[in-house]
Amino acid sequence: LAVKISDVPGISTSLNFIGIGCFYKGEYPEALKYQKQALDFSELHHLQPQKANAHNSLALAYQYQGNYISALENYLSALKIEEDAKNYQGIVKVLANTAILFKKQGDIDNAIAYSNKALDLTNKLKDARVQRANISNNLGSAYMEKHDYLKALDYLQISLRINTELKNKIFISTCLGNIGYCYFKLNNFKKAEEYSYQGLKLARETGSTDVIINTLVNLVDMKLAKDEVDQALTYTLEGIEMSKKANSRTQILQCYRNLSEIYKRKGDYRKGYDFMAMAFLLNDSLKNSDINKRINDLQNSYELHKKEGELKLMEKDAQIKAVEMKEQRIFTNNLLIIVGALVVCISVMFYGFRMKSRLSQQLKRQNEIIESVNNELRNQALRAQMNPHFIFNALNSIQCLIMEEQTKRSIDYLSKFGSLLRQVMDNSEKSWIPLEDEINLLKLYLDLEGLRFDGAFSYEIKNTGASGLKIPPLIVQPYVENAIRHGLLPKTGERKLDISFSSNDRQLLCEVRDNGIGREAASAQSRRRSFSSKGMNYTAGRIQMLNASGGQSNVSVEDLAEDGKPAGTLIKIAIDL
């Protein structure tokens, strides 16, 4: 629906929530795919709130796959955006999720500190029940890791009470499972199993994969404590199957460890050893990215110390040379005079060099100012490039549609016209834009022209092997407009426009082909109407500017013919990469 009504923030939000749905189902790779799309879309359209949400959701998906470095990077990006916007609800959410990341890494003190900071900030929110419930559950989990099960129970009971009020089944099941594990550690097996089975049943009803796996892992510990090895094996096999499907490497690791213990108790030491070896390998891979990051940090630190050492050696060398010069002055006054003369010469040369350097810097700054002014002028010219006649005619077309009570078409036209102008203004501030943005702008422009002339022509845009490249904005549009206005519209019968993009090793290539009346007939009509294509003239000037430093960008025009009769025009544009 957001796509249909061109609701740009709605598109980003929808992509993010699809990813969140996949996350709760335990489909973490699928969640990553949608949340990356949400992030790319929000960055493209400068949507800061949606960008923060996408970063936060991405971090969660990375976190549950054991990629803690990427998770932390995304949490920090989200936190900066929320703090800049003073969005306390967003800050609380990111701090609480970061606390979970620290807990998974084993940094319990930081996990508690971040949770308490988030809990304090909930006082700035109007209704913070959801946030307080989640943070209380996180604090309960953290104190479980510190083996303070009584304090953990206090927080978990608070979370359970609030989530029950909110009827939040997923988090109720999480609380029940954690409370059950606390009672297990306090040797109250009856309550432990009672709460754990309630949590597992509710988690299965909601389809919350992560909660199901965690509860199964806790039940395995309880069954092993009661020496019910077969039941423990059943729960572990179910847990590892779900963990592998969700690609949750931290939970796979726990299942491997449990299988090792189970097979050891069953007397199958070979299998027990195999699963322990698999656990060791997986544990190493989970830590590998963190180790690489620390090695890079140490390497950077080493390079810094190395440079500092080289500077100290240079300083010491300079001191030695100064002492040698002093001794030489003692040996001979004549040499002193020579050295003095040399010093004067060097000083004069140094002064001259300094003056030259200052002049060079001033010239450089002036050139930068001139270049900045030129860039601004180019931007202004680019903003003015859209043909005023097109804008005037577009508004006239909208007016006609409204007067004819064609409400749906007029709304559609006005929406696309607004999107086109907004993209033109956004792109005019940039020297180069992604080719995909230029293609989207051309599609908008062509759709508008199609609406305006009631589908008088058809068009097709192809991109073969040029994805990811960049192009100066609006450099193709004047040729497309020229092809429609002077080639296709004066023609009777089928009117078709083909635009293609490709590339070779050094250039981006664009072809604009129409099956119109041809240049000769178009020129005769243009002379009768005294028309001059300012857009094409301006674009030719931009091509010359691209070649100012020795480039090979160019535009060529070919007349097409069939059976000796004009059959349209082909324009070839080549832009240096």
Coordinates of C-alpha atoms in Angstrom, one line a residue:
L1 CA 0.0 0.0 0.0
A2 CA 2.9 2.4 0.8
V3 CA 4.3 1.8 -2.7
K4 CA 1.0 2.3 -4.3
I5 CA 0.4 5.8 -2.7
S6 CA 4.1 6.7 -2.9
D7 CA 4.4 6.9 1.0
V8 CA 8.3 7.0 1.2
P9 CA 8.6 6.7 5.0
G10 CA 5.9 4.0 5.0
I11 CA 7.9 1.9 2.5
S12 CA 11.0 2.0 4.8
T13 CA 8.9 1.2 7.9
S14 CA 7.1 -1.7 6.2
L15 CA 10.4 -3.3 5.0
N16 CA 11.7 -3.0 8.6
F17 CA 8.6 -4.6 10.1
I18 CA 8.7 -7.5 7.6
G19 CA 12.3 -8.1 8.8
I20 CA 11.2 -7.9 12.5
G21 CA 8.5 -10.5 11.7
C22 CA 11.1 -12.8 10.2
F23 CA 13.3 -12.2 13.3
Y24 CA 10.6 -13.3 15.7
K25 CA 10.1 -16.4 13.6
G26 CA 13.8 -17.2 13.9
E27 CA 14.4 -16.6 10.2
Y28 CA 17.5 -14.4 10.8
P29 CA 19.0 -14.4 7.3
E30 CA 15.6 -13.4 5.8
A31 CA 15.3 -10.7 8.5
L32 CA 18.8 -9.3 7.5
K33 CA 17.7 -9.1 3.9
Y34 CA 14.6 -7.0 4.6
Q35 CA 16.3 -4.8 7.2
K36 CA 19.2 -4.0 4.9
Q37 CA 16.6 -2.9 2.2
A38 CA 15.0 -0.7 4.8
L39 CA 18.4 0.8 5.7
D40 CA 19.3 1.4 2.1
F41 CA 15.9 3.0 1.3
S42 CA 16.0 5.3 4.4
E43 CA 19.6 6.4 3.6
L44 CA 18.6 7.1 0.0
H45 CA 15.7 9.3 1.0
H46 CA 17.3 10.8 4.1
L47 CA 14.8 9.4 6.6
Q48 CA 16.6 9.6 9.9
P49 CA 13.9 8.0 12.2
Q50 CA 13.5 5.0 9.8
K51 CA 17.3 4.8 9.5
A52 CA 17.7 4.5 13.3
N53 CA 15.0 1.8 13.4
A54 CA 16.7 -0.1 10.6
H55 CA 20.1 0.0 12.3
N56 CA 18.6 -1.2 15.6
S57 CA 16.8 -4.1 13.9
L58 CA 19.9 -5.0 11.8
A59 CA 21.9 -5.1 15.1
L60 CA 19.4 -7.6 16.6
A61 CA 19.5 -9.9 13.6
Y62 CA 23.4 -9.8 13.6
Q63 CA 23.4 -10.4 17.4
Y64 CA 21.4 -13.5 17.3
Q65 CA 23.6 -15.0 14.6
G66 CA 26.7 -14.3 16.7
N67 CA 28.1 -11.4 14.7
Y68 CA 28.7 -9.2 17.7
I69 CA 31.0 -6.6 16.0
S70 CA 28.4 -5.8 13.2
A71 CA 25.7 -5.8 15.9
L72 CA 27.5 -3.2 18.1
E73 CA 28.4 -1.0 15.0
N74 CA 24.7 -0.8 14.1
Y75 CA 23.6 -0.2 17.7
L76 CA 26.0 2.7 18.0
S77 CA 24.8 4.2 14.6
A78 CA 21.2 4.0 15.8
L79 CA 22.1 5.5 19.2
K80 CA 23.8 8.5 17.6
I81 CA 20.8 9.3 15.4
E82 CA 18.3 8.9 18.4
E83 CA 20.5 11.1 20.6
D84 CA 20.8 13.8 17.9
A85 CA 17.0 13.8 17.6
K86 CA 16.6 13.7 21.4
N87 CA 14.2 10.8 20.9
Y88 CA 14.1 9.2 24.4
Q89 CA 12.0 6.3 23.3
G90 CA 14.5 5.3 20.6
I91 CA 17.4 5.9 23.0
V92 CA 15.8 3.6 25.6
K93 CA 15.2 0.9 23.0
V94 CA 18.8 0.9 21.7
L95 CA 20.4 1.0 25.2
A96 CA 18.2 -2.0 26.3
N97 CA 19.2 -4.0 23.2
T98 CA 22.9 -3.1 23.6
A99 CA 22.6 -4.4 27.2
I100 CA 21.5 -7.8 25.7
L101 CA 24.5 -7.8 23.4
F102 CA 26.9 -7.2 26.4
K103 CA 25.2 -10.1 28.2
K104 CA 25.7 -12.4 25.3
Q105 CA 29.4 -11.5 25.2
G106 CA 29.7 -12.3 28.9
D107 CA 30.2 -8.6 30.0
I108 CA 27.5 -8.7 32.7
D109 CA 28.5 -5.5 34.5
N110 CA 28.1 -3.5 31.3
A111 CA 24.8 -5.3 30.5
I112 CA 23.5 -4.2 34.0
A113 CA 24.8 -0.6 33.6
Y114 CA 23.2 -0.1 30.2
S115 CA 19.9 -1.6 31.4
N116 CA 19.8 0.7 34.4
K117 CA 20.6 3.7 32.2
A118 CA 17.7 2.7 29.9
L119 CA 15.4 2.2 32.9
D120 CA 16.2 5.7 34.3
L121 CA 15.4 7.3 30.9
T122 CA 11.9 5.6 30.9
N123 CA 10.9 8.4 33.4
K124 CA 11.0 10.8 30.4
L125 CA 8.3 8.7 28.5
K126 CA 4.6 9.1 28.9
D127 CA 3.7 5.4 28.9
A128 CA 6.8 3.3 29.4
R129 CA 5.2 0.0 30.5
V130 CA 6.5 -1.9 27.4
Q131 CA 10.0 -0.6 27.9
R132 CA 10.1 -1.2 31.7
A133 CA 8.9 -4.8 31.1
N134 CA 11.6 -5.6 28.6
I135 CA 14.4 -3.9 30.7
S136 CA 13.2 -5.7 33.8
N137 CA 13.5 -9.0 32.0
N138 CA 17.0 -8.1 30.7
L139 CA 18.1 -7.2 34.3
G140 CA 16.7 -10.5 35.5
S141 CA 18.6 -12.4 32.8
A142 CA 21.8 -10.5 33.7
Y143 CA 21.5 -11.3 37.4
M144 CA 20.9 -14.9 36.5
E145 CA 24.4 -14.8 34.8
K146 CA 25.8 -13.4 38.1
H147 CA 24.1 -16.3 39.9
D148 CA 22.0 -13.9 42.0
Y149 CA 18.8 -15.8 41.4
L150 CA 16.7 -14.1 44.1
K151 CA 17.4 -10.6 42.7
A152 CA 16.8 -12.0 39.2
L153 CA 13.4 -13.3 40.3
D154 CA 12.4 -9.8 41.6
Y155 CA 13.0 -8.2 38.2
L156 CA 11.5 -11.2 36.3
Q157 CA 8.3 -11.1 38.3
I158 CA 8.0 -7.3 37.6
S159 CA 8.4 -8.0 33.9
L160 CA 5.9 -10.9 34.0
R161 CA 3.3 -8.7 35.8
I162 CA 3.6 -5.8 33.2
N163 CA 3.6 -8.1 30.2
T164 CA 0.5 -9.9 31.5
E165 CA -1.3 -6.5 31.8
L166 CA -0.2 -5.8 28.2
K167 CA -1.2 -9.3 27.0
N168 CA 2.2 -9.6 25.3
K169 CA 2.4 -13.4 24.9
I170 CA 5.9 -13.6 23.4
F171 CA 7.5 -11.8 26.4
I172 CA 5.2 -13.6 28.9
S173 CA 6.7 -16.8 27.6
T174 CA 10.2 -15.4 27.9
C175 CA 9.6 -14.4 31.5
L176 CA 8.1 -17.8 32.4
G177 CA 11.1 -19.6 31.0
N178 CA 13.6 -17.4 32.9
I179 CA 11.6 -17.7 36.2
G180 CA 11.5 -21.4 35.8
Y181 CA 15.3 -21.5 35.4
C182 CA 15.8 -19.4 38.5
Y183 CA 13.7 -21.8 40.6
F184 CA 15.8 -24.7 39.1
K185 CA 19.0 -23.0 40.3
L186 CA 17.3 -22.5 43.7
N187 CA 16.6 -26.3 43.8
N188 CA 12.8 -25.9 43.6
F189 CA 12.3 -28.4 40.8
K190 CA 8.5 -28.4 41.0
K191 CA 8.1 -24.7 40.4
A192 CA 11.0 -24.8 37.8
E193 CA 9.2 -27.3 35.6
E194 CA 5.8 -25.7 36.2
Y195 CA 7.0 -22.3 34.9
S196 CA 9.2 -23.7 32.1
Y197 CA 6.4 -25.9 30.6
Q198 CA 4.0 -22.9 30.8
G199 CA 6.6 -20.8 28.9
L200 CA 7.3 -23.5 26.3
K201 CA 3.6 -24.0 25.6
L202 CA 3.0 -20.3 25.1
A203 CA 6.1 -19.9 23.0
R204 CA 4.9 -22.7 20.7
E205 CA 1.5 -20.9 20.3
T206 CA 3.2 -17.7 19.3
G207 CA 5.8 -19.4 17.1
S208 CA 8.7 -17.5 18.9
T209 CA 11.7 -19.7 17.8
D210 CA 14.2 -18.0 20.1
V211 CA 12.1 -18.4 23.2
I212 CA 11.3 -22.1 22.3
I213 CA 15.1 -22.9 21.9
N214 CA 16.1 -21.1 25.1
T215 CA 13.4 -22.9 27.1
L216 CA 14.3 -26.2 25.7
V217 CA 18.0 -25.6 26.6
N218 CA 16.9 -24.8 30.2
L219 CA 14.7 -27.9 30.4
V220 CA 17.7 -30.0 29.3
D221 CA 19.7 -28.7 32.3
M222 CA 16.7 -29.7 34.5
K223 CA 16.4 -33.2 33.0
L224 CA 20.1 -33.8 33.3
A225 CA 20.0 -32.8 37.0
K226 CA 17.3 -35.4 37.5
D227 CA 19.3 -37.9 35.3
E228 CA 16.5 -38.1 32.8
V229 CA 18.9 -38.4 29.9
D230 CA 16.6 -39.7 27.2
Q231 CA 14.2 -36.7 27.7
A232 CA 17.1 -34.3 27.7
L233 CA 18.3 -35.8 24.4
T234 CA 14.8 -35.3 22.9
Y235 CA 14.7 -31.7 23.9
T236 CA 18.3 -31.1 22.6
L237 CA 17.6 -32.6 19.2
E238 CA 14.5 -30.4 18.8
G239 CA 16.5 -27.4 19.9
I240 CA 19.5 -28.0 17.6
E241 CA 17.2 -28.5 14.6
M242 CA 15.4 -25.2 15.2
S243 CA 18.8 -23.4 15.9
K244 CA 20.3 -24.6 12.6
K245 CA 17.2 -23.6 10.7
A246 CA 17.4 -20.1 12.3
N247 CA 21.2 -20.0 11.8
S248 CA 21.5 -19.0 15.5
R249 CA 25.1 -20.0 16.1
T250 CA 25.1 -19.2 19.9
Q251 CA 22.2 -21.5 20.5
I252 CA 23.8 -24.2 18.2
L253 CA 26.9 -23.9 20.4
Q254 CA 24.8 -24.6 23.6
C255 CA 23.1 -27.6 22.0
Y256 CA 26.5 -29.0 21.0
R257 CA 27.7 -28.8 24.6
N258 CA 24.5 -30.4 25.9
L259 CA 24.8 -33.3 23.3
S260 CA 28.4 -33.8 24.4
E261 CA 27.3 -34.1 28.1
I262 CA 24.3 -36.3 27.2
Y263 CA 26.3 -38.9 25.1
K264 CA 29.0 -38.9 27.8
R265 CA 26.3 -39.9 30.4
K266 CA 24.9 -42.6 28.0
G267 CA 28.5 -44.0 27.7
D268 CA 28.9 -43.1 24.0
Y269 CA 32.2 -41.3 24.6
R270 CA 33.1 -41.1 20.9
K271 CA 29.9 -39.0 20.1
G272 CA 30.5 -37.0 23.3
Y273 CA 34.0 -36.1 22.1
D274 CA 32.8 -35.3 18.5
F275 CA 30.2 -32.8 19.8
M276 CA 32.6 -31.2 22.2
A277 CA 35.1 -30.7 19.3
M278 CA 32.3 -29.2 17.2
A279 CA 31.5 -26.9 20.1
F280 CA 35.1 -25.7 20.4
L281 CA 35.3 -25.0 16.7
L282 CA 32.0 -23.0 16.7
N283 CA 33.1 -21.1 19.8
D284 CA 36.4 -20.1 18.1
S285 CA 34.5 -18.9 15.0
L286 CA 32.2 -16.8 17.1
K287 CA 35.1 -15.0 18.7
N288 CA 37.2 -14.7 15.5
S289 CA 35.8 -11.4 14.2
D290 CA 36.4 -9.8 17.6
I291 CA 40.0 -11.1 17.6
N292 CA 40.6 -9.7 14.1
K293 CA 39.3 -6.3 15.2
R294 CA 41.6 -6.3 18.2
I295 CA 44.6 -7.3 16.1
N296 CA 43.8 -4.4 13.7
D297 CA 43.7 -2.0 16.7
L298 CA 47.0 -3.3 18.0
Q299 CA 48.5 -3.0 14.5
N300 CA 47.4 0.6 14.3
S301 CA 48.8 1.3 17.7
Y302 CA 52.1 -0.3 16.7
E303 CA 52.3 1.8 13.6
L304 CA 51.7 4.9 15.7
H305 CA 54.5 4.0 18.2
K306 CA 56.8 3.2 15.3
K307 CA 56.3 6.6 13.8
E308 CA 56.9 8.2 17.2
G309 CA 60.1 6.3 17.5
E310 CA 61.3 7.5 14.1
L311 CA 60.6 11.1 15.1
K312 CA 62.6 10.6 18.3
L313 CA 65.6 9.2 16.2
M314 CA 65.4 12.2 13.9
E315 CA 65.4 14.6 16.8
K316 CA 68.4 12.8 18.3
D317 CA 70.2 12.9 15.0
A318 CA 69.6 16.6 14.7
Q319 CA 71.0 17.2 18.2
I320 CA 74.2 15.2 17.3
K321 CA 74.7 17.4 14.2
A322 CA 74.3 20.5 16.2
V323 CA 77.1 19.4 18.6
E324 CA 79.3 18.6 15.6
M325 CA 78.8 22.1 14.2
K326 CA 79.6 23.6 17.6
E327 CA 82.9 21.6 17.7
Q328 CA 83.8 22.7 14.2
R329 CA 83.3 26.4 15.2
I330 CA 85.7 25.9 18.1
F331 CA 88.4 24.5 15.7
T332 CA 88.4 27.4 13.3
N333 CA 86.9 30.9 13.1
N334 CA 87.1 30.8 9.3
L335 CA 84.9 27.8 9.2
L336 CA 82.6 29.6 11.6
I337 CA 82.4 32.5 9.1
I338 CA 81.6 30.0 6.3
V339 CA 79.0 28.3 8.4
G340 CA 77.5 31.7 9.3
A341 CA 77.3 32.6 5.6
L342 CA 75.7 29.3 4.8
V343 CA 73.2 29.8 7.6
V344 CA 72.3 33.3 6.1
C345 CA 72.0 31.8 2.6
I346 CA 69.8 29.0 4.0
S347 CA 67.7 31.5 5.9
V348 CA 67.2 33.6 2.8
M349 CA 66.3 30.5 0.8
F350 CA 64.0 29.3 3.6
Y351 CA 62.3 32.7 3.8
G352 CA 61.8 32.7 0.0
F353 CA 60.5 29.1 0.1
R354 CA 58.1 30.1 2.9
M355 CA 56.8 33.1 1.0
K356 CA 56.3 31.0 -2.1
S357 CA 54.5 28.4 0.0
R358 CA 52.2 31.0 1.5
L359 CA 51.4 32.4 -2.0
S360 CA 50.8 28.9 -3.2
Q361 CA 48.4 28.3 -0.3
Q362 CA 46.6 31.6 -1.0
L363 CA 46.3 30.7 -4.7
K364 CA 45.0 27.3 -3.7
R365 CA 42.4 28.8 -1.4
Q366 CA 41.3 31.3 -4.1
N367 CA 41.0 28.4 -6.6
E368 CA 38.9 26.5 -4.2
I369 CA 36.6 29.5 -3.7
I370 CA 36.4 29.9 -7.5
E371 CA 35.7 26.2 -7.9
S372 CA 33.0 26.4 -5.2
V373 CA 31.4 29.3 -6.9
N374 CA 31.6 27.5 -10.2
N375 CA 30.0 24.4 -8.6
E376 CA 27.2 26.6 -7.2
L377 CA 26.6 28.1 -10.6
R378 CA 26.6 24.7 -12.2
N379 CA 24.0 23.6 -9.6
Q380 CA 21.9 26.6 -10.3
A381 CA 22.1 26.0 -14.0
L382 CA 21.2 22.4 -13.5
R383 CA 18.1 23.3 -11.4
A384 CA 17.1 25.6 -14.2
Q385 CA 17.6 22.9 -16.9
M386 CA 14.2 21.4 -16.7
N387 CA 12.3 23.0 -19.6
P388 CA 10.0 25.8 -18.2
H389 CA 7.6 24.9 -21.1
F390 CA 7.4 21.3 -19.8
I391 CA 6.5 22.6 -16.2
F392 CA 4.0 25.0 -17.6
N393 CA 2.4 22.4 -19.8
A394 CA 2.4 19.9 -17.0
L395 CA 0.5 22.3 -14.7
N396 CA -1.9 23.0 -17.6
S397 CA -2.4 19.2 -18.0
I398 CA -3.2 18.9 -14.3
Q399 CA -5.7 21.8 -14.6
C400 CA -7.4 20.2 -17.6
L401 CA -7.7 16.9 -15.8
I402 CA -9.3 18.5 -12.7
M403 CA -11.7 20.6 -14.9
E404 CA -12.7 17.4 -16.7
E405 CA -13.3 15.8 -13.2
Q406 CA -10.7 13.1 -13.9
T407 CA -9.8 13.1 -10.2
K408 CA -7.8 9.8 -10.1
R409 CA -5.6 10.8 -13.1
S410 CA -5.0 14.3 -11.8
I411 CA -4.0 13.0 -8.4
D412 CA -1.7 10.5 -10.0
Y413 CA -0.2 13.1 -12.3
L414 CA 0.3 15.6 -9.5
S415 CA 1.9 13.0 -7.3
K416 CA 4.4 12.0 -10.0
F417 CA 5.1 15.6 -10.9
G418 CA 5.9 16.4 -7.3
S419 CA 8.2 13.4 -7.0
L420 CA 10.0 14.4 -10.2
L421 CA 10.6 18.0 -9.1
R422 CA 11.8 16.7 -5.7
Q423 CA 14.3 14.4 -7.3
V424 CA 15.5 17.1 -9.6
M425 CA 16.2 19.4 -6.7
D426 CA 17.9 16.7 -4.6
N427 CA 20.1 15.6 -7.6
S428 CA 21.0 19.2 -8.5
E429 CA 23.2 19.4 -5.4
K430 CA 25.4 16.6 -6.6
S431 CA 28.0 16.3 -9.3
W432 CA 27.5 12.6 -9.8
I433 CA 24.6 10.3 -8.8
P434 CA 24.0 6.5 -9.0
L435 CA 22.8 5.4 -12.4
E436 CA 19.7 3.8 -10.8
D437 CA 18.6 7.3 -9.5
E438 CA 19.0 8.7 -13.1
I439 CA 16.9 5.9 -14.5
N440 CA 14.2 6.4 -11.8
L441 CA 14.1 10.1 -12.7
L442 CA 13.8 9.3 -16.4
K443 CA 10.9 6.8 -15.7
L444 CA 9.1 9.5 -13.7
Y445 CA 9.6 12.0 -16.5
L446 CA 8.4 9.6 -19.2
D447 CA 5.4 8.5 -17.2
L448 CA 4.4 12.2 -16.9
E449 CA 4.8 12.8 -20.6
G450 CA 2.8 9.6 -21.3
L451 CA 0.0 10.9 -19.0
R452 CA 0.2 14.4 -20.6
F453 CA -0.1 13.1 -24.1
D454 CA -2.6 10.3 -23.2
G455 CA -0.2 7.4 -24.0
A456 CA 0.8 8.7 -27.4
F457 CA 4.1 6.7 -27.2
S458 CA 5.7 3.7 -25.5
Y459 CA 9.1 3.4 -24.0
E460 CA 11.6 0.9 -22.6
I461 CA 14.7 1.4 -20.5
K462 CA 17.4 -1.3 -20.3
N463 CA 20.4 -1.5 -18.0
T464 CA 22.9 -4.2 -19.1
G465 CA 26.1 -4.4 -17.1
A466 CA 26.1 -0.8 -15.8
S467 CA 24.6 -1.3 -12.3
G468 CA 26.6 0.4 -9.5
L469 CA 28.1 3.1 -11.8
K470 CA 27.5 6.9 -11.4
I471 CA 26.5 9.5 -13.9
P472 CA 26.1 13.3 -13.9
P473 CA 22.5 14.1 -13.0
L474 CA 20.0 15.0 -15.8
I475 CA 22.5 14.6 -18.6
V476 CA 20.2 12.2 -20.6
Q477 CA 16.8 13.9 -20.0
P478 CA 17.3 16.8 -22.6
Y479 CA 17.9 14.2 -25.4
V480 CA 14.9 12.2 -24.3
E481 CA 12.7 15.3 -24.3
N482 CA 14.0 16.3 -27.7
A483 CA 13.2 12.8 -29.1
I484 CA 9.6 12.9 -27.8
R485 CA 8.8 16.5 -28.8
H486 CA 10.5 16.6 -32.2
G487 CA 10.7 13.0 -33.2
L488 CA 7.8 11.1 -31.9
L489 CA 4.8 13.5 -31.3
P490 CA 4.8 14.8 -35.0
K491 CA 4.6 11.2 -36.2
T492 CA 1.5 9.2 -37.0
G493 CA 1.2 5.5 -36.2
E494 CA 3.3 3.6 -33.6
R495 CA 5.7 5.8 -31.6
K496 CA 8.4 4.1 -29.6
L497 CA 11.4 5.3 -27.5
D498 CA 14.2 2.9 -26.4
I499 CA 16.8 3.9 -23.8
S500 CA 19.7 1.6 -23.0
F501 CA 22.7 1.8 -20.6
S502 CA 25.8 -0.3 -20.8
S503 CA 29.6 0.1 -20.1
N504 CA 33.0 -0.9 -21.2
D505 CA 36.3 -0.7 -19.3
R506 CA 36.5 3.1 -19.3
Q507 CA 33.1 4.6 -20.2
L508 CA 29.4 4.5 -19.3
L509 CA 27.4 4.3 -22.6
C510 CA 23.8 5.4 -23.2
E511 CA 21.7 5.2 -26.3
V512 CA 18.5 7.1 -26.9
R513 CA 16.7 5.6 -30.0
D514 CA 13.3 6.8 -31.4
N515 CA 11.4 5.8 -34.5
G516 CA 10.2 9.4 -35.1
I517 CA 10.2 11.6 -38.2
G518 CA 14.0 12.1 -38.3
R519 CA 16.2 15.2 -37.9
E520 CA 15.6 16.8 -41.2
A521 CA 11.8 16.9 -40.9
A522 CA 12.1 17.9 -37.2
S523 CA 14.5 20.8 -38.1
A524 CA 12.0 22.1 -40.6
Q525 CA 9.3 22.2 -38.0
S526 CA 11.6 23.7 -35.4
R527 CA 12.5 26.6 -37.8
R528 CA 8.9 27.3 -38.5
R529 CA 8.3 27.5 -34.7
S530 CA 11.7 29.3 -34.0
F531 CA 12.5 26.6 -31.3
S532 CA 15.9 26.3 -29.7
S533 CA 16.8 23.3 -27.5
K534 CA 18.5 25.1 -24.6
G535 CA 18.6 21.8 -22.6
M536 CA 20.7 20.1 -25.3
N537 CA 23.0 23.1 -25.7
Y538 CA 23.6 23.2 -22.0
T539 CA 24.3 19.4 -21.9
A540 CA 26.8 19.8 -24.7
G541 CA 28.5 22.5 -22.5
R542 CA 28.5 20.0 -19.5
I543 CA 30.2 17.4 -21.7
Q544 CA 32.9 19.9 -22.6
M545 CA 33.4 20.6 -18.8
L546 CA 33.9 16.8 -18.2
N547 CA 36.6 16.9 -20.8
A548 CA 38.4 19.9 -19.4
S549 CA 41.1 17.7 -17.8
G550 CA 41.7 15.5 -20.9
G551 CA 38.6 13.3 -20.9
Q552 CA 37.0 11.5 -23.8
S553 CA 33.3 12.0 -23.0
N554 CA 31.2 12.7 -26.1
V555 CA 27.7 12.8 -27.8
S556 CA 27.0 11.7 -31.3
V557 CA 23.8 11.7 -33.4
E558 CA 22.9 9.2 -36.1
D559 CA 20.0 9.3 -38.6
L560 CA 18.2 6.0 -38.9
A561 CA 16.6 4.9 -42.2
E562 CA 14.6 2.1 -43.7
D563 CA 14.3 1.6 -47.4
G564 CA 15.9 5.0 -47.9
K565 CA 13.3 6.7 -45.8
P566 CA 13.8 8.4 -42.4
A567 CA 13.1 6.0 -39.6
G568 CA 14.1 7.9 -36.5
T569 CA 17.2 9.1 -34.6
L570 CA 19.9 7.4 -32.5
I571 CA 21.8 9.5 -29.9
K572 CA 24.9 8.0 -28.3
I573 CA 26.3 9.4 -25.1
A574 CA 29.6 8.2 -23.7
I575 CA 30.7 9.4 -20.2
D576 CA 34.2 8.7 -18.8
L577 CA 34.2 6.6 -15.6

